[in-house]
mmCIF file of C-alpha atoms in Angstrom:
data_model
loop_
_atom_site.group_PDB
_atom_site.id
_atom_site.type_symbol
_atom_site.label_atom_id
_atom_site.label_comp_id
_atom_site.label_asym_id
_atom_site.label_seq_id
_atom_site.Cartn_x
_atom_site.Cartn_y
_atom_site.Cartn_z
ATOM 1 C CA MET A 141 108.466 67.712 117.597
ATOM 2 C CA MET A 142 108.076 71.398 118.404
ATOM 3 C CA LEU A 143 107.163 72.081 114.769
ATOM 4 C CA VAL A 144 104.569 69.300 114.786
ATOM 5 C CA SER A 145 103.142 70.580 118.069
ATOM 6 C CA SER A 146 102.966 74.128 116.714
ATOM 7 C CA LEU A 147 101.182 72.956 113.562
ATOM 8 C CA ARG A 148 98.723 70.969 115.651
ATOM 9 C CA ARG A 149 97.911 74.009 117.773
ATOM 10 C CA ALA A 150 97.625 76.187 114.668
ATOM 11 C CA SER A 151 95.233 73.714 113.022
ATOM 12 C CA HIS A 152 92.771 74.331 115.863
ATOM 13 C CA ALA A 153 92.842 78.115 115.397
ATOM 14 C CA PRO A 154 89.929 79.707 113.458
ATOM 15 C CA TRP A 155 92.343 81.658 111.250
ATOM 16 C CA PHE A 156 93.985 78.424 110.082
ATOM 17 C CA THR A 157 91.593 77.889 107.147
ATOM 18 C CA SER A 158 92.128 81.475 105.964
ATOM 19 C CA MET A 159 95.877 80.910 105.972
ATOM 20 C CA VAL A 160 95.451 77.616 104.105
ATOM 21 C CA THR A 161 93.278 79.404 101.519
ATOM 22 C CA VAL A 162 95.989 81.953 100.780
ATOM 23 C CA VAL A 163 98.646 79.237 100.542
ATOM 24 C CA LEU A 164 96.396 77.203 98.239
ATOM 25 C CA LEU A 165 95.834 80.197 95.962
ATOM 26 C CA VAL A 166 99.581 80.809 95.715
ATOM 27 C CA VAL A 167 100.242 77.128 94.962
ATOM 28 C CA MET A 168 97.598 77.088 92.231
ATOM 29 C CA LEU A 169 99.012 80.239 90.634
ATOM 30 C CA VAL A 170 102.546 78.832 90.690
ATOM 31 C CA ALA A 171 101.336 75.520 89.243
ATOM 32 C CA GLY A 172 99.522 77.376 86.465
ATOM 33 C CA ALA A 173 102.599 79.470 85.695
ATOM 34 C CA LEU A 174 104.780 76.353 85.487
ATOM 35 C CA GLY A 175 102.303 74.474 83.317
ATOM 36 C CA TYR A 176 101.097 77.154 80.900
ATOM 37 C CA ASP A 177 102.817 80.074 79.199
ATOM 38 C CA GLY A 178 101.279 83.432 79.998
ATOM 39 C CA PHE A 179 99.148 82.127 82.851
ATOM 40 C CA LEU A 180 100.506 84.700 85.303
ATOM 41 C CA SER A 181 100.292 87.605 82.868
ATOM 42 C CA PRO A 182 98.760 90.687 84.525
ATOM 43 C CA GLN A 183 95.776 90.801 82.173
ATOM 44 C CA VAL A 184 94.884 87.158 82.876
ATOM 45 C CA MET A 185 94.885 87.959 86.593
ATOM 46 C CA LEU A 186 92.701 91.024 86.003
ATOM 47 C CA ASN A 187 90.341 88.880 83.927
ATOM 48 C CA LEU A 188 89.724 86.835 87.076
ATOM 49 C CA LEU A 189 88.190 89.940 88.638
ATOM 50 C CA ILE A 190 86.345 90.982 85.480
ATOM 51 C CA ASP A 191 84.663 87.589 85.064
ATOM 52 C CA ASN A 192 83.870 87.138 88.767
ATOM 53 C CA ALA A 193 82.958 90.677 89.862
ATOM 54 C CA PHE A 194 79.276 89.810 90.274
ATOM 55 C CA LEU A 195 80.117 86.623 92.216
ATOM 56 C CA LEU A 196 82.370 88.603 94.573
ATOM 57 C CA VAL A 197 79.528 90.991 95.389
ATOM 58 C CA VAL A 198 77.088 88.120 96.033
ATOM 59 C CA ALA A 199 79.678 86.362 98.208
ATOM 60 C CA ILE A 200 80.254 89.548 100.254
ATOM 61 C CA GLY A 201 76.599 89.581 101.260
ATOM 62 C CA MET A 202 76.686 85.838 101.921
ATOM 63 C CA THR A 203 79.700 86.336 104.216
ATOM 64 C CA PHE A 204 77.687 88.525 106.572
ATOM 65 C CA VAL A 205 74.829 86.022 106.596
ATOM 66 C CA ILE A 206 77.131 83.098 107.435
ATOM 67 C CA LEU A 207 79.010 85.163 110.023
ATOM 68 C CA SER A 208 75.676 85.712 111.774
ATOM 69 C CA GLY A 209 75.055 81.959 111.807
ATOM 70 C CA GLY A 210 72.517 81.950 108.953
ATOM 71 C CA ILE A 211 72.315 81.014 105.290
ATOM 72 C CA ASP A 212 70.763 82.686 102.232
ATOM 73 C CA LEU A 213 69.733 80.457 99.328
ATOM 74 C CA SER A 214 67.804 83.207 97.524
ATOM 75 C CA VAL A 215 70.683 85.332 96.235
ATOM 76 C CA GLY A 216 70.957 83.714 92.790
ATOM 77 C CA SER A 217 67.229 84.087 92.185
ATOM 78 C CA VAL A 218 67.263 87.693 93.446
ATOM 79 C CA LEU A 219 70.118 88.362 91.014
ATOM 80 C CA ALA A 220 68.056 86.929 88.142
ATOM 81 C CA LEU A 221 64.962 88.859 89.246
ATOM 82 C CA THR A 222 67.017 92.047 89.293
ATOM 83 C CA THR A 223 68.094 91.509 85.684
ATOM 84 C CA MET A 224 64.493 90.814 84.633
ATOM 85 C CA VAL A 225 62.996 93.823 86.421
ATOM 86 C CA ALA A 226 65.753 96.110 85.133
ATOM 87 C CA ALA A 227 65.341 94.854 81.557
ATOM 88 C CA PHE A 228 61.534 95.158 81.707
ATOM 89 C CA LEU A 229 61.579 98.697 83.134
ATOM 90 C CA LEU A 230 64.174 99.809 80.593
ATOM 91 C CA GLN A 231 62.726 98.173 77.489
ATOM 92 C CA ASN A 232 58.973 98.195 78.138
ATOM 93 C CA TRP A 233 58.359 101.164 80.406
ATOM 94 C CA HIS A 234 61.380 103.192 79.235
ATOM 95 C CA TRP A 235 62.399 104.350 82.696
ATOM 96 C CA HIS A 236 65.576 106.339 83.200
ATOM 97 C CA PRO A 237 68.433 103.856 83.803
ATOM 98 C CA LEU A 238 69.524 105.490 87.076
ATOM 99 C CA LEU A 239 65.956 105.272 88.410
ATOM 100 C CA VAL A 240 65.886 101.610 87.348
ATOM 101 C CA ILE A 241 69.110 100.889 89.220
ATOM 102 C CA VAL A 242 67.855 102.581 92.400
ATOM 103 C CA THR A 243 64.549 100.708 92.132
ATOM 104 C CA VAL A 244 66.091 97.248 91.782
ATOM 105 C CA LEU A 245 68.558 97.927 94.622
ATOM 106 C CA LEU A 246 65.702 98.902 96.937
ATOM 107 C CA MET A 247 63.785 95.834 95.767
ATOM 108 C CA GLY A 248 66.704 93.531 96.622
ATOM 109 C CA ALA A 249 67.253 95.104 100.039
ATOM 110 C CA GLY A 250 63.523 94.944 100.824
ATOM 111 C CA PHE A 251 63.296 91.305 99.737
ATOM 112 C CA GLY A 252 66.200 90.398 102.024
ATOM 113 C CA ALA A 253 64.829 92.433 104.933
ATOM 114 C CA ALA A 254 61.467 90.649 104.651
ATOM 115 C CA MET A 255 63.175 87.265 104.864
ATOM 116 C CA GLY A 256 65.289 88.430 107.817
ATOM 117 C CA ALA A 257 62.177 89.609 109.659
ATOM 118 C CA MET A 258 60.450 86.268 109.083
ATOM 119 C CA ILE A 259 63.510 84.374 110.309
ATOM 120 C CA HIS A 260 63.839 86.383 113.506
ATOM 121 C CA TYR A 261 60.324 87.327 114.549
ATOM 122 C CA PHE A 262 58.619 84.066 113.529
ATOM 123 C CA LYS A 263 61.578 81.927 114.702
ATOM 124 C CA LEU A 264 61.809 80.124 111.357
ATOM 125 C CA GLN A 265 64.825 78.300 109.989
ATOM 126 C CA ALA A 266 66.891 80.468 107.628
ATOM 127 C CA PHE A 267 67.287 77.521 105.263
ATOM 128 C CA ILE A 268 63.520 77.162 104.787
ATOM 129 C CA VAL A 269 62.754 80.876 104.548
ATOM 130 C CA THR A 270 65.488 81.606 102.015
ATOM 131 C CA LEU A 271 64.614 78.452 100.062
ATOM 132 C CA ALA A 272 61.073 79.826 99.769
ATOM 133 C CA GLY A 273 62.583 83.163 98.741
ATOM 134 C CA MET A 274 64.631 81.408 96.081
ATOM 135 C CA PHE A 275 61.530 79.825 94.515
ATOM 136 C CA LEU A 276 59.504 83.029 94.866
ATOM 137 C CA ALA A 277 62.085 85.264 93.183
ATOM 138 C CA ARG A 278 62.739 82.758 90.382
ATOM 139 C CA GLY A 279 58.992 82.374 89.808
ATOM 140 C CA LEU A 280 58.500 86.149 89.638
ATOM 141 C CA CYS A 281 61.045 86.219 86.821
ATOM 142 C CA TYR A 282 58.747 84.089 84.666
ATOM 143 C CA LEU A 283 55.721 86.211 85.525
ATOM 144 C CA ILE A 284 57.551 89.079 83.848
ATOM 145 C CA SER A 285 58.600 87.044 80.805
ATOM 146 C CA ILE A 286 59.486 83.464 79.970
ATOM 147 C CA ASN A 287 61.953 84.732 77.371
ATOM 148 C CA SER A 288 65.163 86.697 77.588
ATOM 149 C CA ILE A 289 64.764 90.487 77.405
ATOM 150 C CA THR A 290 67.601 92.227 75.579
ATOM 151 C CA ILE A 291 68.877 95.489 77.061
ATOM 152 C CA ASP A 292 69.897 98.178 74.558
ATOM 153 C CA ASP A 293 69.833 101.192 76.886
ATOM 154 C CA PRO A 294 72.772 103.505 76.041
ATOM 155 C CA LEU A 295 74.032 103.761 79.641
ATOM 156 C CA PHE A 296 73.999 99.984 80.189
ATOM 157 C CA THR A 297 75.609 99.420 76.786
ATOM 158 C CA THR A 298 78.316 101.988 77.498
ATOM 159 C CA LEU A 299 79.113 100.502 80.902
ATOM 160 C CA SER A 300 79.193 97.037 79.334
ATOM 161 C CA GLN A 301 81.733 98.090 76.716
ATOM 162 C CA THR A 302 83.839 100.519 78.768
ATOM 163 C CA ARG A 303 87.419 99.555 79.546
ATOM 164 C CA LEU A 304 89.331 101.390 82.237
ATOM 165 C CA GLU A 305 92.898 101.262 80.943
ATOM 166 C CA LEU A 306 96.130 101.678 82.871
ATOM 167 C CA ALA A 307 99.642 100.886 81.604
ATOM 168 C CA GLY A 308 98.335 98.767 78.750
ATOM 169 C CA LEU A 309 95.998 96.760 81.003
ATOM 170 C CA PHE A 310 92.269 97.156 81.507
ATOM 171 C CA ILE A 311 89.438 96.380 83.884
ATOM 172 C CA SER A 312 85.700 96.898 83.630
ATOM 173 C CA PRO A 313 83.602 99.320 85.702
ATOM 174 C CA SER A 314 82.095 96.237 87.379
ATOM 175 C CA VAL A 315 85.464 95.479 88.973
ATOM 176 C CA VAL A 316 85.622 98.973 90.473
ATOM 177 C CA ILE A 317 82.116 98.576 91.905
ATOM 178 C CA ALA A 318 82.919 95.107 93.287
ATOM 179 C CA LEU A 319 86.123 96.315 94.960
ATOM 180 C CA PHE A 320 84.247 99.293 96.420
ATOM 181 C CA MET A 321 81.665 96.884 97.874
ATOM 182 C CA LEU A 322 84.507 94.773 99.285
ATOM 183 C CA ALA A 323 86.128 97.790 100.970
ATOM 184 C CA LEU A 324 82.746 98.906 102.340
ATOM 185 C CA ALA A 325 82.040 95.413 103.702
ATOM 186 C CA ILE A 326 85.453 95.164 105.396
ATOM 187 C CA TRP A 327 84.836 98.513 107.087
ATOM 188 C CA MET A 328 81.328 97.460 108.133
ATOM 189 C CA ALA A 329 82.518 94.136 109.552
ATOM 190 C CA HIS A 330 85.517 95.341 111.505
ATOM 191 C CA CYS A 331 84.965 99.031 112.260
ATOM 192 C CA THR A 332 81.267 99.419 113.116
ATOM 193 C CA ARG A 333 78.879 98.395 115.877
ATOM 194 C CA PHE A 334 76.836 96.540 113.276
ATOM 195 C CA GLY A 335 79.828 94.369 112.369
ATOM 196 C CA ARG A 336 80.639 93.587 115.988
ATOM 197 C CA ALA A 337 76.997 92.641 116.577
ATOM 198 C CA VAL A 338 77.073 90.287 113.566
ATOM 199 C CA TYR A 339 80.120 88.474 114.975
ATOM 200 C CA ALA A 340 78.554 88.312 118.432
ATOM 201 C CA ILE A 341 75.275 86.871 117.134
ATOM 202 C CA GLY A 342 77.140 84.274 115.100
ATOM 203 C CA GLY A 343 79.248 83.387 118.123
ATOM 204 C CA ASN A 344 76.286 82.908 120.453
ATOM 205 C CA GLU A 345 72.914 84.546 119.891
ATOM 206 C CA ASN A 346 71.743 84.052 123.476
ATOM 207 C CA SER A 347 74.897 85.703 124.824
ATOM 208 C CA ALA A 348 74.374 88.577 122.378
ATOM 209 C CA LEU A 349 70.852 89.054 123.757
ATOM 210 C CA LEU A 350 72.154 89.046 127.339
ATOM 211 C CA MET A 351 74.722 91.683 126.372
ATOM 212 C CA GLY A 352 71.878 93.910 125.177
ATOM 213 C CA LEU A 353 72.785 93.821 121.499
ATOM 214 C CA PRO A 354 69.991 94.577 118.983
ATOM 215 C CA VAL A 355 69.770 90.993 117.709
ATOM 216 C CA GLY A 356 66.506 91.379 115.792
ATOM 217 C CA ARG A 357 67.484 94.584 114.029
ATOM 218 C CA THR A 358 70.929 93.204 113.201
ATOM 219 C CA LYS A 359 69.576 89.990 111.681
ATOM 220 C CA VAL A 360 67.100 91.903 109.542
ATOM 221 C CA LEU A 361 69.874 94.237 108.376
ATOM 222 C CA VAL A 362 72.164 91.279 107.601
ATOM 223 C CA TYR A 363 69.618 89.750 105.232
ATOM 224 C CA ALA A 364 68.775 93.175 103.818
ATOM 225 C CA PHE A 365 72.464 93.686 103.052
ATOM 226 C CA SER A 366 72.636 90.254 101.439
ATOM 227 C CA GLY A 367 69.638 91.122 99.267
ATOM 228 C CA LEU A 368 71.221 94.470 98.398
ATOM 229 C CA CYS A 369 74.454 92.733 97.369
ATOM 230 C CA ALA A 370 72.475 90.278 95.225
ATOM 231 C CA ALA A 371 70.735 93.224 93.540
ATOM 232 C CA VAL A 372 74.050 95.018 92.949
ATOM 233 C CA ALA A 373 75.377 91.778 91.461
ATOM 234 C CA GLY A 374 72.267 91.634 89.278
ATOM 235 C CA VAL A 375 73.005 95.113 87.937
ATOM 236 C CA LEU A 376 76.615 94.078 87.235
ATOM 237 C CA PHE A 377 75.357 90.906 85.551
ATOM 238 C CA SER A 378 73.054 93.051 83.409
ATOM 239 C CA PHE A 379 76.091 95.037 82.300
ATOM 240 C CA TYR A 380 77.923 91.766 81.603
ATOM 241 C CA MET A 381 75.119 90.030 79.652
ATOM 242 C CA LEU A 382 73.028 93.020 78.460
ATOM 243 C CA SER A 383 69.898 90.994 79.069
ATOM 244 C CA GLY A 384 67.416 89.910 81.693
ATOM 245 C CA TYR A 385 66.500 86.235 81.899
ATOM 246 C CA GLY A 386 64.896 83.969 84.456
ATOM 247 C CA LEU A 387 67.615 81.358 83.983
ATOM 248 C CA HIS A 388 70.460 83.746 84.764
ATOM 249 C CA ALA A 389 72.689 82.878 87.745
ATOM 250 C CA GLN A 390 71.439 79.360 88.377
ATOM 251 C CA GLY A 391 73.562 77.874 91.152
ATOM 252 C CA VAL A 392 75.269 81.169 92.002
ATOM 253 C CA GLU A 393 74.080 80.883 95.608
ATOM 254 C CA LEU A 394 76.054 77.657 95.931
ATOM 255 C CA ASP A 395 79.137 79.205 94.329
ATOM 256 C CA ALA A 396 78.866 82.095 96.796
ATOM 257 C CA ILE A 397 78.624 79.738 99.776
ATOM 258 C CA ALA A 398 81.607 77.785 98.435
ATOM 259 C CA ALA A 399 83.665 80.986 98.083
ATOM 260 C CA VAL A 400 82.812 82.083 101.632
ATOM 261 C CA VAL A 401 83.678 78.697 103.163
ATOM 262 C CA ILE A 402 86.879 78.309 101.147
ATOM 263 C CA GLY A 403 87.722 81.888 102.144
ATOM 264 C CA GLY A 404 87.875 80.806 105.787
ATOM 265 C CA THR A 405 84.526 81.833 107.269
ATOM 266 C CA LEU A 406 83.183 79.212 109.681
ATOM 267 C CA LEU A 407 79.799 77.779 108.676
ATOM 268 C CA THR A 408 78.786 77.792 112.328
ATOM 269 C CA GLY A 409 79.165 81.586 112.360
ATOM 270 C CA GLY A 410 81.067 83.980 114.577
ATOM 271 C CA TYR A 411 84.441 83.905 112.865
ATOM 272 C CA GLY A 412 85.758 84.791 109.441
ATOM 273 C CA TYR A 413 87.272 87.489 107.293
ATOM 274 C CA VAL A 414 85.416 89.430 104.615
ATOM 275 C CA ALA A 415 88.741 89.804 102.797
ATOM 276 C CA GLY A 416 89.054 86.010 102.852
ATOM 277 C CA THR A 417 85.974 85.815 100.634
ATOM 278 C CA LEU A 418 87.961 87.564 97.891
ATOM 279 C CA THR A 419 90.545 84.783 98.145
ATOM 280 C CA GLY A 420 87.782 82.187 97.890
ATOM 281 C CA VAL A 421 86.340 83.825 94.768
ATOM 282 C CA LEU A 422 89.806 84.041 93.211
ATOM 283 C CA ILE A 423 90.389 80.325 93.862
ATOM 284 C CA LEU A 424 87.162 79.478 92.024
ATOM 285 C CA GLY A 425 88.259 81.743 89.179
ATOM 286 C CA VAL A 426 91.740 80.207 89.035
ATOM 287 C CA ILE A 427 90.230 76.712 88.797
ATOM 288 C CA GLN A 428 88.144 77.835 85.811
ATOM 289 C CA THR A 429 91.171 79.509 84.219
ATOM 290 C CA LEU A 430 93.346 76.414 84.671
ATOM 291 C CA ILE A 431 90.725 74.285 82.950
ATOM 292 C CA ALA A 432 90.412 76.845 80.130
ATOM 293 C CA PHE A 433 94.208 76.916 79.627
ATOM 294 C CA ASP A 434 94.335 73.103 79.599
ATOM 295 C CA GLY A 435 91.741 72.895 76.847
ATOM 296 C CA THR A 436 91.140 69.138 77.177
ATOM 297 C CA LEU A 437 88.996 69.059 80.316
ATOM 298 C CA SER A 438 85.244 69.611 80.424
ATOM 299 C CA SER A 439 83.972 72.682 82.274
ATOM 300 C CA TRP A 440 82.224 70.272 84.665
ATOM 301 C CA TRP A 441 85.614 69.552 86.207
ATOM 302 C CA THR A 442 85.263 72.975 87.822
ATOM 303 C CA LYS A 443 82.394 71.635 89.931
ATOM 304 C CA ILE A 444 84.369 68.486 90.787
ATOM 305 C CA PHE A 445 87.377 70.464 92.030
ATOM 306 C CA ILE A 446 85.185 72.889 93.971
ATOM 307 C CA GLY A 447 83.325 69.985 95.579
ATOM 308 C CA ALA A 448 86.585 68.341 96.623
ATOM 309 C CA LEU A 449 87.859 71.608 98.104
ATOM 310 C CA LEU A 450 84.627 72.086 100.040
ATOM 311 C CA PHE A 451 84.931 68.620 101.554
ATOM 312 C CA VAL A 452 88.472 69.427 102.686
ATOM 313 C CA PHE A 453 87.543 72.807 104.167
ATOM 314 C CA CYS A 454 84.453 71.436 105.921
ATOM 315 C CA VAL A 455 86.616 68.773 107.566
ATOM 316 C CA ALA A 456 89.155 71.455 108.527
ATOM 317 C CA GLN A 457 86.395 73.564 110.080
ATOM 318 C CA ARG A 458 85.152 70.546 112.028
ATOM 319 C CA VAL A 459 88.662 69.964 113.373
ATOM 320 C CA ILE A 460 88.844 73.628 114.395
ATOM 321 C CA SER A 461 85.463 73.426 116.156
ATOM 322 C CA LEU A 462 86.440 70.277 118.068
ATOM 323 C CA GLY A 463 89.773 71.828 119.048
ATOM 324 C CA ALA A 464 88.027 74.964 120.292
ATOM 325 C CA LEU A 465 85.599 72.884 122.372
ATOM 326 C CA ARG A 466 88.436 70.908 123.976
ATOM 327 C CA GLY A 467 90.156 74.154 124.910
ATOM 328 C CA LYS A 468 87.124 75.550 126.775
ATOM 329 C CA PRO A 469 86.122 74.901 130.351
ATOM 330 C CA ALA A 470 82.959 72.853 130.833
ATOM 331 C CA GLY A 471 79.764 74.815 130.353
ATOM 332 C CA SER A 472 81.439 77.815 128.773
ATOM 333 C CA ALA A 473 79.680 79.575 125.922
ATOM 334 C CA LYS A 474 81.076 79.842 122.448
ATOM 335 C CA ALA A 475 83.142 82.990 122.278
ATOM 336 C CA ALA A 476 82.463 85.562 119.607
ATOM 337 C CA PRO A 477 85.474 87.404 118.251
ATOM 338 C CA ALA A 478 85.232 91.086 117.660
ATOM 339 C CA GLY A 479 86.546 90.614 114.140
ATOM 340 C CA ALA A 480 90.050 90.660 112.888
#
């Protein structure tokens, strides 16, 4: 009975979904190792990061948005727009590749900041504003070109083909960039005033205002960071595909949201772990790898499994929210953790 009682109390804790995510990842890896030879080989595990580096970067930005109590549906379209602008500037205007990268990163950050300003200062719903941003960015892609633009710039080609080898294994430069962004985001979330303000706003925006926190500036910066991450992911995707195309990254915004939720961040905002997003991305990658190793299942089963997992985690988050409400005195405000 004590064990059951302890599990019941734990199930109401916000960190419970993060713990479940880690356990689920371990179970899936063990199941893959038992079912398929070579599944747990080091290079297969590194391939998870190589293939999902751009998704990890997008999901990092999405984590901050969801922690603040918002949502960003534009990230996939911003990623595609980044590939198109980069390809056009490189192939048609022959800009220096480093100048192109800086330009598209500033473009992504500015696009996100504009949406954040509209959300805060005009009191608009984040869903509507970012949905408009999604259509706008995707439409701008087709103003540039309705066809794919191939990238043959030497720097992009070199980065696309480079393998960083160690002890017979290899990773791509994109993995290094993605892990750097992850480390930067963890530091920002848990070791800076900006991160503490993000958690506080997600916990209760009115309380954050009463505490004197810069709510407006923080919300604008959150969406600017999300746009920056989408642009970085677009650069990584350009390395990966060596092309710009308006149809790139369709549905990536939904994959990013799925990774964040599965990683343990509450959709209501105010609680979550940036590191948990890595676990969420890895789970999505493991599902794809399991299906690839099986060889008999359609790739659409990936979406089915992800959908089922999302249902489970949404129910778990609802249970956590109800448990937290029962544990509070009447009229108390939703507490905002300082980050873990």
